[in-house]
Coordinates of C-alpha atoms in Angstrom, one line a residue:
M1 CA 94.8 12.3 35.4
G2 CA 92.8 12.3 32.1
E3 CA 89.0 12.6 31.7
K4 CA 86.9 9.6 31.1
K5 CA 85.7 9.6 27.5
E6 CA 82.1 9.2 28.5
S7 CA 82.3 12.3 30.8
L8 CA 82.6 14.7 27.9
I9 CA 79.8 14.9 25.3
L10 CA 78.8 17.2 22.5
S11 CA 75.2 18.1 22.2
V12 CA 73.0 21.1 21.5
S13 CA 72.6 24.0 24.0
S14 CA 68.9 24.3 23.3
E15 CA 66.1 23.0 21.1
N16 CA 66.2 24.2 17.5
E17 CA 64.2 23.6 14.4
T18 CA 64.5 24.2 10.6
K19 CA 62.3 23.6 7.7
I20 CA 63.0 22.5 4.1
V21 CA 60.7 21.8 1.2
V22 CA 61.5 19.0 -1.3
N23 CA 59.1 18.5 -4.2
K24 CA 56.2 20.0 -2.2
S25 CA 56.8 17.9 0.9
I26 CA 57.6 19.9 4.0
F27 CA 60.3 18.5 6.3
I28 CA 60.7 20.1 9.7
G29 CA 63.8 19.1 11.6
I30 CA 63.8 19.5 15.4
I31 CA 66.8 18.8 17.6
R32 CA 66.9 18.6 21.4
K33 CA 69.3 17.4 24.1
V34 CA 67.9 14.4 25.9
E35 CA 69.1 12.3 28.9
N36 CA 67.0 9.2 28.6
R37 CA 64.3 7.4 26.6
K38 CA 61.5 8.9 28.7
E39 CA 62.6 12.4 27.5
V40 CA 62.7 11.1 23.9
F41 CA 59.0 9.9 24.2
K42 CA 58.0 13.2 25.8
F43 CA 59.8 15.2 23.0
K44 CA 58.0 13.1 20.4
E45 CA 54.6 13.7 22.1
E46 CA 55.3 17.5 22.2
V47 CA 56.2 17.5 18.5
M48 CA 53.1 15.6 17.5
I49 CA 50.9 18.1 19.4
K50 CA 52.8 21.1 17.8
Y51 CA 52.6 19.5 14.3
P52 CA 49.4 17.6 14.1
N53 CA 48.3 15.4 11.2
A54 CA 51.8 15.1 9.7
T55 CA 52.4 12.1 7.5
H56 CA 55.5 10.9 9.4
Y57 CA 57.3 11.7 12.6
V58 CA 60.8 10.1 12.0
L59 CA 63.2 10.1 14.9
A60 CA 66.8 9.1 15.8
Y61 CA 68.8 9.5 18.9
K62 CA 72.0 8.6 20.7
I63 CA 72.1 8.5 24.4
G64 CA 75.4 7.3 25.9
E65 CA 76.1 4.0 24.1
E66 CA 72.5 3.5 23.0
E67 CA 71.6 4.4 19.4
F68 CA 68.1 4.2 17.9
C69 CA 66.2 5.2 14.8
D70 CA 62.6 4.7 13.6
D71 CA 61.4 5.2 10.0
D72 CA 57.7 5.7 11.2
G73 CA 56.2 4.1 8.1
E74 CA 58.7 5.3 5.5
P75 CA 60.6 2.6 3.6
A76 CA 63.2 0.8 5.7
R77 CA 66.4 2.7 6.3
T78 CA 65.4 5.7 4.2
S79 CA 64.7 8.2 7.0
G80 CA 65.6 7.3 10.6
F81 CA 69.0 5.8 9.7
P82 CA 70.1 8.8 7.6
I83 CA 69.2 11.0 10.6
L84 CA 71.1 8.8 13.0
K85 CA 74.2 8.9 10.6
C86 CA 74.1 12.7 10.9
I87 CA 74.0 12.5 14.7
L88 CA 76.9 10.1 14.7
G89 CA 78.9 11.9 12.0
N90 CA 78.8 15.1 14.1
N91 CA 79.9 13.1 17.3
L92 CA 76.7 14.2 19.1
N93 CA 75.5 12.4 22.1
N94 CA 72.4 12.7 24.4
T95 CA 70.8 14.2 21.3
C96 CA 67.5 13.4 19.5
I97 CA 66.4 14.7 16.1
I98 CA 62.8 14.3 14.9
V99 CA 61.9 15.1 11.3
V100 CA 58.3 15.8 10.7
R101 CA 57.1 15.2 7.1
Y102 CA 54.0 16.6 5.5
F103 CA 53.6 14.7 2.2
G104 CA 53.3 17.1 -0.7
G105 CA 51.8 14.6 -3.2
I106 CA 55.0 13.7 -5.1
L107 CA 56.7 10.4 -4.3
L108 CA 60.4 11.0 -3.7
G109 CA 61.6 7.4 -4.1
T110 CA 64.0 5.7 -1.7
G111 CA 67.0 7.8 -2.9
G112 CA 65.0 11.0 -2.7
L113 CA 63.8 10.2 0.9
V114 CA 67.4 9.5 2.1
K115 CA 68.5 12.8 0.6
A116 CA 65.6 14.8 2.0
Y117 CA 65.9 13.3 5.6
T118 CA 69.7 13.7 5.5
E119 CA 69.4 17.3 4.3
S120 CA 66.9 18.1 7.1
A121 CA 69.1 16.6 9.8
K122 CA 72.2 18.4 8.5
E123 CA 70.3 21.7 8.4
V124 CA 69.1 21.5 11.9
I125 CA 72.5 20.5 13.3
A126 CA 74.3 23.2 11.3
S127 CA 72.0 25.9 12.6
S128 CA 72.2 24.7 16.2
D129 CA 74.7 25.8 18.9
I130 CA 76.8 22.7 19.7
V131 CA 78.4 22.7 23.1
K132 CA 80.6 20.5 25.2
Y133 CA 79.0 19.0 28.3
I134 CA 81.3 17.7 31.0
R135 CA 79.6 15.3 33.4
C136 CA 80.4 16.1 37.1
K137 CA 78.7 13.6 39.3
K138 CA 75.0 14.5 38.5
N139 CA 75.6 17.9 37.1
Y140 CA 77.0 19.3 33.8
I141 CA 79.5 22.0 33.1
I142 CA 78.7 23.6 29.7
I143 CA 81.5 24.8 27.5
F144 CA 80.4 26.9 24.5
I145 CA 82.6 26.2 21.5

C-alpha cells in the first residue's frame, strides 16, 4: 500500500536566516516551518519586532495546497512571487519565507528587485536543513536527508 502524496512533505528542520546586501539595501531572508496561517501571522509579528523599522517585510508561503505571497508595497510581483517560486521550485511545503528589506537609497528597478528577492530566498533555502516529514495522524516522523 503506497503513501498518500500529501502525507510526505519537505520543509525545514528549524528556523534559519541569511543576509545579503544589494546596492546598499540589506535583505534578510528568514525561513520557518509553519502549519497554518495563524503561525504565519505570528512569525511575521516576531520578525517585525526583531527587525523594526524595515522598509518592507515581504512574505510567501505554501501550506498544503494553499499558496500565498505578499509584496508589502514593492511593485507587483517583484518580491513575494519570486520568493514563492523558490519555495515551489524546491518542492517545499508547510514553509514560510519572509524577506526583510532595509532600503539603502538606490532604486533597484523591477528586474533588480526580482533578482534580489530571488537571491535572498535561494540563499536561505540553500543554507537550511531540508527534511522529510511524514504525517502520521496528528504527529510527524522526521527523516533527515
